[in-house]
Amino acid sequence: MRRKLCAVLITIAMLLATYGLLLTYFTFNKKPMPIATNGVMDLRQWDFETEGVVRLDGEWAFYPHRLFFSHPFGTQSKEGKSAQFIQVPGTWSKQMGTLGTATYRLKILVDDDSAVYGLKTASILISNRLIINGQVVGSSGQPGPSNKYWALNKPYVSYFTLKPGWNELLVEVANHEFKVNSGISESIQFGKADQISSIRDRATAHDWIVLTAFLIMGLYFIGLFSQRRNDHSLVVFGLVCVFIAAFTSVSGERVLFDAIGPVPFWLYFRIQMVLTVGVGAGFFLYVYTAFRSYSYKWLTKAGLVAGATLLLLHMGFAAQITTGVFRLLTSLYVTFSLLYATYVFVYAVLNKVAGSWYLAVAAMALNALVLNQNLNVYFGVPIYSLAPVEPFFVLLMLALLMSLRFSNAFKRIEELSGQLLEADKHKDDFLARTSHEFKTPLHGVMNISRSMLEDVKNPPGADQQEKLQLMIDITRKLSQLVYDILDLSKLKQGQLRIERSAVDVCSVVEMQVRFYAYLSMEKEVELVNQVPTGLPHAYGDESRLSQIIGNLLDNAIKHTDKGTIVVTGREHRGMLLYEVRDTGAGIHPEDMPYIFEPFKTIDGTENRGTGLGLSIAKQLVELQGGMLSVHSTQGIGTTFIFTLPMADSNGKFSEALDDMSAPYPPPVRSDYSFPTPHIMNSEGKRTVLIVDDQYVNLKVLLDTLQSLDYRVIAVKSGGEALREIERPGRIDLVILDLMMPGMSGYEVCQEIRKRYTLLELPVLMVTAAFQPQDKVAAFQVGANDYLPKPFDLEELKARIGSLLAMKESLGRAVDMEVAFLQSQIKPHFLYNVLNSIVSSSYTDVEHARNMIVSLADYLRGSFRFSNTDERIAFAEEFSLIQTYVEIEQARFRGRICFEYEIPEAAYQVQMLPLMLQPLVENAIRHGIGDQINGGKVTLTAVRSEAYWVFTVSDDGGGVSHELKQQLLEPIKPSSQQGVGLRNIDKRLRFEYGTALEITSEPGVGMSVAFRIPDVQS
């Protein structure tokens, strides 16, 4: 309450100070001038050059109901022929009724007839004509009887010459409609022509300055409201300023008439009153909308109701109620609204509302403007008497107010931005931490579900299988969401870095197409890779490029139930342009602007995702210097188009492109290279084949494996890798890069698995790709292990060691199998030989004795080979073969014919024991043993390039094509198939990297051959 009282007192003090200063200014600024007496004014002593113009104030001769010039005395009635005297400026209401016609007359005495004089009128209500010495020199409207009368009431200036001595000035005035006032209500100014012209220019400039200033302010605030629709005080204040500008145009010099031409008085008066009331009502409404907490709702309502009432009265009943009291009421309404606004502003200042002082000062400037208007209306003081400082004060205060508000808003925005950034950081941290915590349980649920689904002992039912598969699919999607959230968090924080190099996009697309084709097997969707194999390499991050294509394919599959999804690529304006086209439902045009926003999904689709895939893909493309866009037609399909920089011939960033297109500088790459295949440490115990299209990566692997005493073969393409694998020679491990130009690691691994099992030739897949589908794709094609780049060298060594240990366990298993075979073959063979010896001892003792000697030699040689890791010369193996053949020939007495063709050098060839003897035994027992007439077995050795080829052939019954295919296949537990040939084939693959070559034709015979390296060559 004390603040309200204080606000009232401060408002009154400010008002008194403002009004006091203005009244004092007008009082002291009014200099003494000649006064007309009895209709005469002597100006002979007035120096116009030094003292300026003179106001023609004083007693004028007044002739009521008379118009001297237009209606001479002769045509008038004799009433009122004698002149009266009236004070000018003033009203004639004491001499006659307010409505009517009259003539003012003043005689002026001058002694300078060489100058051009002028007069400036202000307000002569409401039509007038000015006559000097019988000549009409100016008019406003047309004074006359009501039937010939036309009102205008616009100030004007007139220029003329005077004669020495007395000069007559007549002013004819007519008023037939304005009941408030009549006559000459403001002073007429008289002086030299240039002085009058200067006054007119100053008056006009005053009105235009005020009008322009408030109009600009009004339009500015209205325009500001169009940008800040929630602040209605802006538009209210803007309209108030526009009303003030419009009121200025119809007061003072009435510049509106200069702009649009004369306006009928009835319309002009209504416009003036409506604008006056509008300004008052606008202030009531403004303080309520801008300072609602400090205003009075009841007073605002009362003010608006009073304003509406005044508006209605002025619009509908102006002619009937236009009186002095009613005009005074209108003036008081505007003045009170301004005082109330000033009080509210001061009260807001006392409550420390920012910017209130500026509005309080602006309100006082507006009060001064209103006071100046009231002095003009009620006391005839010219409006231009005071320089137009009020609009400048208002403009300055409002500019300071808006500057303060913008400054405060900017500070507040900065504070909120800081808080939002902090909250966003906390949110990202929370998402990242939560996502990390989700990974372990999600993988646990996924793995448990897989184990239950694949449980052999307790297989789930069909319904349970469907539910378990659904659980696996859901957890897989949640796992992908976790990775997407982590990527999005890194992208937002600028922590996601890319390692760019030359990338064969065709191989990347092939891998992703194969993986998503596997995932979309339930849909009638065909995925096609049409990226040309000869397309130049892209300069980008291999793993992130794989992620981009995977996200686009995943999105296409979600929205395509039937049809094709095609990935194409081509060169376009120095860039590589790739398209992912689908024949899905398409995207609605209203959804197009939002598809790349995070967490935005397309409504109305059955497969709704999280909305992260496309957002991440777009940011990853832009991070690599490209652009991602989309074109879609509903019902036809969608095409996503992205571009990437092109790598040059050296695998670096193409110089034709702008360096600024890359968010990060291209990594420095060495020009290090070497011819491939490159062999290091040819005497190593184990052979490792490393395959990578980057020489730098090959160099790193070569340096890492050098300390492990391995024989390393380095190649830079999939084709070279397959050629090395096809060469005879043992390869113990393949370290294979997944993404390579031409033939990808995916395809190379598939070809390896056509020849070797997981245990026979382990494959360690290394790649920069890190998405779960990349790992799945690697294991699907037969990789034993997976290691993402960049990898830790110690981890690489550990994984290589474990894979080689796995293969060594296979070797030991093969040895155990050989020992098992020997334990199976020898008892059976001994039983048959002993029976033959016993039989021969009754008929041919010498023959029996020779068989015993041969058996002893055979057993001695067999026992010597108990350590299967030892290599022996072929001569020893051949000796065992001869002993065995002699025993069999002794048993079958001539039915077996054994021939051989062996070069002398072949006897020194080092080889694994028991490689040829089982083949000869197999040819005798299964090839010719079942024939009545027996047959022939042939053993040959031929040197071919750096290899020795050993062949055992027979002319027995041979085997069918189907049986030949089964001879080397893995044995099923229930199968009665022998294991000899398969075991030898496995030992060949393990030790030499070669395999048995079987040719057979039913009824002709069978031939079994193998190759081993000639180590001496």
PDB file of C-alpha atoms in Angstrom, residues 518-713:
ATOM      1  CA  TYR A 518      19.634 -63.251 -44.906  1.00  0.00           C
ATOM      2  CA  LEU A 519      17.604 -61.168 -42.448  1.00  0.00           C
ATOM      3  CA  SER A 520      14.803 -60.513 -44.947  1.00  0.00           C
ATOM      4  CA  MET A 521      14.317 -64.118 -46.048  1.00  0.00           C
ATOM      5  CA  GLU A 522      10.735 -64.072 -44.727  1.00  0.00           C
ATOM      6  CA  LYS A 523       9.836 -61.168 -47.036  1.00  0.00           C
ATOM      7  CA  GLU A 524       9.443 -61.302 -50.791  1.00  0.00           C
ATOM      8  CA  VAL A 525      12.244 -58.788 -51.210  1.00  0.00           C
ATOM      9  CA  GLU A 526      15.248 -59.187 -53.468  1.00  0.00           C
ATOM     10  CA  LEU A 527      18.422 -57.260 -52.628  1.00  0.00           C
ATOM     11  CA  VAL A 528      20.706 -56.525 -55.586  1.00  0.00           C
ATOM     12  CA  ASN A 529      24.202 -55.039 -55.645  1.00  0.00           C
ATOM     13  CA  GLN A 530      24.709 -53.179 -58.928  1.00  0.00           C
ATOM     14  CA  VAL A 531      27.723 -51.105 -57.887  1.00  0.00           C
ATOM     15  CA  PRO A 532      30.273 -51.589 -60.708  1.00  0.00           C
ATOM     16  CA  THR A 533      33.394 -53.455 -59.657  1.00  0.00           C
ATOM     17  CA  GLY A 534      35.564 -51.098 -61.703  1.00  0.00           C
ATOM     18  CA  LEU A 535      34.254 -47.969 -59.967  1.00  0.00           C
ATOM     19  CA  PRO A 536      37.021 -45.824 -58.412  1.00  0.00           C
ATOM     20  CA  HIS A 537      37.527 -46.197 -54.702  1.00  0.00           C
ATOM     21  CA  ALA A 538      35.838 -43.833 -52.295  1.00  0.00           C
ATOM     22  CA  TYR A 539      37.848 -41.825 -49.798  1.00  0.00           C
ATOM     23  CA  GLY A 540      36.112 -42.560 -46.519  1.00  0.00           C
ATOM     24  CA  ASP A 541      35.943 -44.596 -43.364  1.00  0.00           C
ATOM     25  CA  GLU A 542      35.365 -48.236 -44.214  1.00  0.00           C
ATOM     26  CA  SER A 543      33.445 -49.151 -41.066  1.00  0.00           C
ATOM     27  CA  ARG A 544      31.271 -46.036 -41.137  1.00  0.00           C
ATOM     28  CA  LEU A 545      30.538 -46.520 -44.825  1.00  0.00           C
ATOM     29  CA  SER A 546      29.398 -50.033 -44.006  1.00  0.00           C
ATOM     30  CA  GLN A 547      27.182 -48.585 -41.287  1.00  0.00           C
ATOM     31  CA  ILE A 548      25.689 -46.016 -43.688  1.00  0.00           C
ATOM     32  CA  ILE A 549      24.772 -48.627 -46.285  1.00  0.00           C
ATOM     33  CA  GLY A 550      23.477 -50.972 -43.595  1.00  0.00           C
ATOM     34  CA  ASN A 551      21.192 -48.270 -42.158  1.00  0.00           C
ATOM     35  CA  LEU A 552      19.824 -47.398 -45.602  1.00  0.00           C
ATOM     36  CA  LEU A 553      19.197 -51.064 -46.452  1.00  0.00           C
ATOM     37  CA  ASP A 554      17.571 -51.646 -43.073  1.00  0.00           C
ATOM     38  CA  ASN A 555      15.273 -48.666 -43.648  1.00  0.00           C
ATOM     39  CA  ALA A 556      14.402 -49.879 -47.158  1.00  0.00           C
ATOM     40  CA  ILE A 557      13.566 -53.385 -45.903  1.00  0.00           C
ATOM     41  CA  LYS A 558      11.313 -51.982 -43.175  1.00  0.00           C
ATOM     42  CA  HIS A 559       9.190 -50.141 -45.713  1.00  0.00           C
ATOM     43  CA  THR A 560       9.267 -52.693 -48.542  1.00  0.00           C
ATOM     44  CA  ASP A 561       7.076 -55.758 -48.165  1.00  0.00           C
ATOM     45  CA  LYS A 562       7.497 -56.993 -51.722  1.00  0.00           C
ATOM     46  CA  GLY A 563       9.774 -56.042 -54.579  1.00  0.00           C
ATOM     47  CA  THR A 564      13.440 -55.200 -55.033  1.00  0.00           C
ATOM     48  CA  ILE A 565      16.059 -53.097 -53.294  1.00  0.00           C
ATOM     49  CA  VAL A 566      18.908 -52.085 -55.587  1.00  0.00           C
ATOM     50  CA  VAL A 567      22.195 -50.381 -54.715  1.00  0.00           C
ATOM     51  CA  THR A 568      23.913 -48.601 -57.599  1.00  0.00           C
ATOM     52  CA  GLY A 569      26.957 -46.356 -57.954  1.00  0.00           C
ATOM     53  CA  ARG A 570      28.561 -44.069 -60.519  1.00  0.00           C
ATOM     54  CA  GLU A 571      30.851 -41.092 -60.926  1.00  0.00           C
ATOM     55  CA  HIS A 572      29.159 -37.694 -60.850  1.00  0.00           C
ATOM     56  CA  ARG A 573      30.945 -34.329 -61.077  1.00  0.00           C
ATOM     57  CA  GLY A 574      34.164 -35.487 -59.486  1.00  0.00           C
ATOM     58  CA  MET A 575      32.372 -37.345 -56.712  1.00  0.00           C
ATOM     59  CA  LEU A 576      31.081 -40.866 -56.279  1.00  0.00           C
ATOM     60  CA  LEU A 577      27.297 -41.048 -56.203  1.00  0.00           C
ATOM     61  CA  TYR A 578      25.471 -44.049 -54.735  1.00  0.00           C
ATOM     62  CA  GLU A 579      21.753 -44.799 -54.711  1.00  0.00           C
ATOM     63  CA  VAL A 580      19.680 -47.173 -52.609  1.00  0.00           C
ATOM     64  CA  ARG A 581      16.354 -47.665 -54.418  1.00  0.00           C
ATOM     65  CA  ASP A 582      13.398 -49.633 -53.128  1.00  0.00           C
ATOM     66  CA  THR A 583       9.922 -50.377 -54.425  1.00  0.00           C
ATOM     67  CA  GLY A 584       8.238 -49.801 -51.081  1.00  0.00           C
ATOM     68  CA  ALA A 585       5.337 -47.642 -49.997  1.00  0.00           C
ATOM     69  CA  GLY A 586       7.229 -44.357 -50.348  1.00  0.00           C
ATOM     70  CA  ILE A 587       7.246 -41.362 -48.036  1.00  0.00           C
ATOM     71  CA  HIS A 588       4.416 -38.873 -47.614  1.00  0.00           C
ATOM     72  CA  PRO A 589       5.467 -35.339 -48.695  1.00  0.00           C
ATOM     73  CA  GLU A 590       4.553 -33.976 -45.254  1.00  0.00           C
ATOM     74  CA  ASP A 591       7.029 -36.368 -43.630  1.00  0.00           C
ATOM     75  CA  MET A 592       9.945 -35.567 -45.949  1.00  0.00           C
ATOM     76  CA  PRO A 593      11.355 -32.633 -43.911  1.00  0.00           C
ATOM     77  CA  TYR A 594      11.579 -34.756 -40.761  1.00  0.00           C
ATOM     78  CA  ILE A 595      12.980 -38.117 -41.862  1.00  0.00           C
ATOM     79  CA  PHE A 596      16.576 -37.184 -41.021  1.00  0.00           C
ATOM     80  CA  GLU A 597      15.752 -35.854 -37.553  1.00  0.00           C
ATOM     81  CA  PRO A 598      16.707 -38.074 -34.591  1.00  0.00           C
ATOM     82  CA  PHE A 599      13.879 -39.968 -32.898  1.00  0.00           C
ATOM     83  CA  LYS A 600      11.477 -38.974 -35.698  1.00  0.00           C
ATOM     84  CA  THR A 601       9.458 -41.806 -37.180  1.00  0.00           C
ATOM     85  CA  ILE A 602       6.940 -41.938 -39.999  1.00  0.00           C
ATOM     86  CA  ASP A 603       3.448 -42.339 -38.621  1.00  0.00           C
ATOM     87  CA  GLY A 604       1.133 -44.854 -40.090  1.00  0.00           C
ATOM     88  CA  THR A 605       3.760 -47.470 -40.857  1.00  0.00           C
ATOM     89  CA  GLU A 606       3.696 -50.928 -39.421  1.00  0.00           C
ATOM     90  CA  ASN A 607       7.438 -51.169 -38.860  1.00  0.00           C
ATOM     91  CA  ARG A 608       8.218 -48.126 -36.811  1.00  0.00           C
ATOM     92  CA  GLY A 609      11.785 -47.745 -35.625  1.00  0.00           C
ATOM     93  CA  THR A 610      13.531 -45.338 -33.317  1.00  0.00           C
ATOM     94  CA  GLY A 611      14.283 -42.825 -36.052  1.00  0.00           C
ATOM     95  CA  LEU A 612      18.038 -42.933 -35.437  1.00  0.00           C
ATOM     96  CA  GLY A 613      19.275 -44.868 -38.472  1.00  0.00           C
ATOM     97  CA  LEU A 614      18.732 -42.210 -41.140  1.00  0.00           C
ATOM     98  CA  SER A 615      19.877 -39.401 -38.851  1.00  0.00           C
ATOM     99  CA  ILE A 616      23.116 -41.211 -38.092  1.00  0.00           C
ATOM    100  CA  ALA A 617      23.605 -42.100 -41.762  1.00  0.00           C
ATOM    101  CA  LYS A 618      23.198 -38.458 -42.832  1.00  0.00           C
ATOM    102  CA  GLN A 619      25.664 -37.206 -40.223  1.00  0.00           C
ATOM    103  CA  LEU A 620      28.187 -39.901 -41.084  1.00  0.00           C
ATOM    104  CA  VAL A 621      27.981 -39.031 -44.795  1.00  0.00           C
ATOM    105  CA  GLU A 622      28.465 -35.330 -44.071  1.00  0.00           C
ATOM    106  CA  LEU A 623      31.329 -36.139 -41.704  1.00  0.00           C
ATOM    107  CA  GLN A 624      33.120 -37.760 -44.655  1.00  0.00           C
ATOM    108  CA  GLY A 625      32.610 -34.811 -46.985  1.00  0.00           C
ATOM    109  CA  GLY A 626      29.470 -36.031 -48.781  1.00  0.00           C
ATOM    110  CA  MET A 627      25.740 -35.328 -48.832  1.00  0.00           C
ATOM    111  CA  LEU A 628      22.689 -37.513 -48.291  1.00  0.00           C
ATOM    112  CA  SER A 629      19.323 -36.724 -49.887  1.00  0.00           C
ATOM    113  CA  VAL A 630      16.094 -38.541 -50.623  1.00  0.00           C
ATOM    114  CA  HIS A 631      13.501 -38.687 -53.402  1.00  0.00           C
ATOM    115  CA  SER A 632      10.260 -40.542 -52.902  1.00  0.00           C
ATOM    116  CA  THR A 633       6.931 -41.131 -54.619  1.00  0.00           C
ATOM    117  CA  GLN A 634       4.115 -42.692 -52.669  1.00  0.00           C
ATOM    118  CA  GLY A 635       3.179 -46.109 -53.972  1.00  0.00           C
ATOM    119  CA  ILE A 636       6.268 -46.316 -56.207  1.00  0.00           C
ATOM    120  CA  GLY A 637       9.256 -46.282 -53.901  1.00  0.00           C
ATOM    121  CA  THR A 638      12.041 -44.292 -52.305  1.00  0.00           C
ATOM    122  CA  THR A 639      15.592 -43.521 -53.416  1.00  0.00           C
ATOM    123  CA  PHE A 640      18.295 -42.412 -51.010  1.00  0.00           C
ATOM    124  CA  ILE A 641      21.253 -40.734 -52.716  1.00  0.00           C
ATOM    125  CA  PHE A 642      24.574 -40.025 -51.062  1.00  0.00           C
ATOM    126  CA  THR A 643      27.910 -38.824 -52.361  1.00  0.00           C
ATOM    127  CA  LEU A 644      31.469 -39.458 -51.214  1.00  0.00           C
ATOM    128  CA  PRO A 645      34.830 -38.003 -52.212  1.00  0.00           C
ATOM    129  CA  MET A 646      36.846 -40.016 -54.696  1.00  0.00           C
ATOM    130  CA  ALA A 647      40.259 -41.402 -53.758  1.00  0.00           C
ATOM    131  CA  ASP A 648      43.125 -40.831 -56.151  1.00  0.00           C
ATOM    132  CA  SER A 649      45.387 -43.508 -57.604  1.00  0.00           C
ATOM    133  CA  ASN A 650      47.510 -43.519 -54.446  1.00  0.00           C
ATOM    134  CA  GLY A 651      44.539 -44.125 -52.205  1.00  0.00           C
ATOM    135  CA  LYS A 652      44.564 -40.555 -50.931  1.00  0.00           C
ATOM    136  CA  PHE A 653      42.090 -37.718 -51.014  1.00  0.00           C
ATOM    137  CA  SER A 654      41.515 -36.533 -54.572  1.00  0.00           C
ATOM    138  CA  GLU A 655      43.179 -33.162 -55.152  1.00  0.00           C
ATOM    139  CA  ALA A 656      40.331 -32.151 -57.448  1.00  0.00           C
ATOM    140  CA  LEU A 657      38.112 -31.765 -54.432  1.00  0.00           C
ATOM    141  CA  ASP A 658      38.024 -28.827 -52.092  1.00  0.00           C
ATOM    142  CA  ASP A 659      40.015 -29.566 -48.970  1.00  0.00           C
ATOM    143  CA  MET A 660      37.408 -27.793 -46.883  1.00  0.00           C
ATOM    144  CA  SER A 661      34.861 -30.482 -47.693  1.00  0.00           C
ATOM    145  CA  ALA A 662      36.636 -32.826 -45.296  1.00  0.00           C
ATOM    146  CA  PRO A 663      35.751 -32.288 -41.616  1.00  0.00           C
ATOM    147  CA  TYR A 664      39.145 -33.667 -40.596  1.00  0.00           C
ATOM    148  CA  PRO A 665      42.467 -33.492 -42.421  1.00  0.00           C
ATOM    149  CA  PRO A 666      43.256 -36.646 -44.392  1.00  0.00           C
ATOM    150  CA  PRO A 667      45.588 -38.934 -42.492  1.00  0.00           C
ATOM    151  CA  VAL A 668      49.208 -38.914 -43.520  1.00  0.00           C
ATOM    152  CA  ARG A 669      49.915 -42.076 -45.467  1.00  0.00           C
ATOM    153  CA  SER A 670      53.246 -43.575 -46.315  1.00  0.00           C
ATOM    154  CA  ASP A 671      54.230 -44.407 -49.857  1.00  0.00           C
ATOM    155  CA  TYR A 672      55.689 -47.681 -48.543  1.00  0.00           C
ATOM    156  CA  SER A 673      54.999 -50.611 -50.879  1.00  0.00           C
ATOM    157  CA  PHE A 674      56.520 -53.919 -51.955  1.00  0.00           C
ATOM    158  CA  PRO A 675      55.787 -56.579 -54.564  1.00  0.00           C
ATOM    159  CA  THR A 676      53.385 -59.329 -53.577  1.00  0.00           C
ATOM    160  CA  PRO A 677      53.274 -62.124 -52.738  1.00  0.00           C
ATOM    161  CA  HIS A 678      55.920 -61.182 -50.204  1.00  0.00           C
ATOM    162  CA  ILE A 679      57.477 -64.005 -48.154  1.00  0.00           C
ATOM    163  CA  MET A 680      59.175 -63.341 -44.840  1.00  0.00           C
ATOM    164  CA  ASN A 681      61.178 -65.892 -42.810  1.00  0.00           C
ATOM    165  CA  SER A 682      60.868 -68.814 -45.194  1.00  0.00           C
ATOM    166  CA  GLU A 683      62.322 -71.145 -42.531  1.00  0.00           C
ATOM    167  CA  GLY A 684      59.537 -70.470 -40.021  1.00  0.00           C
ATOM    168  CA  LYS A 685      57.835 -73.354 -38.272  1.00  0.00           C
ATOM    169  CA  ARG A 686      54.311 -72.246 -39.129  1.00  0.00           C
ATOM    170  CA  THR A 687      52.986 -70.495 -42.237  1.00  0.00           C
ATOM    171  CA  VAL A 688      50.642 -67.533 -41.899  1.00  0.00           C
ATOM    172  CA  LEU A 689      48.978 -65.933 -44.935  1.00  0.00           C
ATOM    173  CA  ILE A 690      48.044 -62.271 -44.405  1.00  0.00           C
ATOM    174  CA  VAL A 691      45.689 -60.577 -46.857  1.00  0.00           C
ATOM    175  CA  ASP A 692      45.087 -56.792 -46.866  1.00  0.00           C
ATOM    176  CA  ASP A 693      44.803 -54.222 -49.637  1.00  0.00           C
ATOM    177  CA  GLN A 694      46.725 -51.604 -47.597  1.00  0.00           C
ATOM    178  CA  TYR A 695      50.509 -51.888 -47.562  1.00  0.00           C
ATOM    179  CA  VAL A 696      50.645 -50.126 -44.226  1.00  0.00           C
ATOM    180  CA  ASN A 697      48.458 -52.795 -42.628  1.00  0.00           C
ATOM    181  CA  LEU A 698      50.560 -55.541 -44.211  1.00  0.00           C
ATOM    182  CA  LYS A 699      53.694 -53.910 -42.849  1.00  0.00           C
ATOM    183  CA  VAL A 700      52.229 -53.781 -39.340  1.00  0.00           C
ATOM    184  CA  LEU A 701      51.323 -57.478 -39.487  1.00  0.00           C
ATOM    185  CA  LEU A 702      54.704 -58.441 -40.910  1.00  0.00           C
ATOM    186  CA  ASP A 703      56.522 -56.612 -38.121  1.00  0.00           C
ATOM    187  CA  THR A 704      54.242 -58.177 -35.494  1.00  0.00           C
ATOM    188  CA  LEU A 705      54.703 -61.746 -36.753  1.00  0.00           C
ATOM    189  CA  GLN A 706      58.441 -61.418 -37.321  1.00  0.00           C
ATOM    190  CA  SER A 707      59.212 -62.005 -33.649  1.00  0.00           C
ATOM    191  CA  LEU A 708      57.074 -65.176 -33.529  1.00  0.00           C
ATOM    192  CA  ASP A 709      59.241 -67.246 -35.894  1.00  0.00           C
ATOM    193  CA  TYR A 710      56.471 -67.719 -38.444  1.00  0.00           C
ATOM    194  CA  ARG A 711      56.766 -68.037 -42.175  1.00  0.00           C
ATOM    195  CA  VAL A 712      54.605 -65.178 -43.417  1.00  0.00           C
ATOM    196  CA  ILE A 713      53.165 -64.727 -46.893  1.00  0.00           C
TER     197      ILE A 713
END
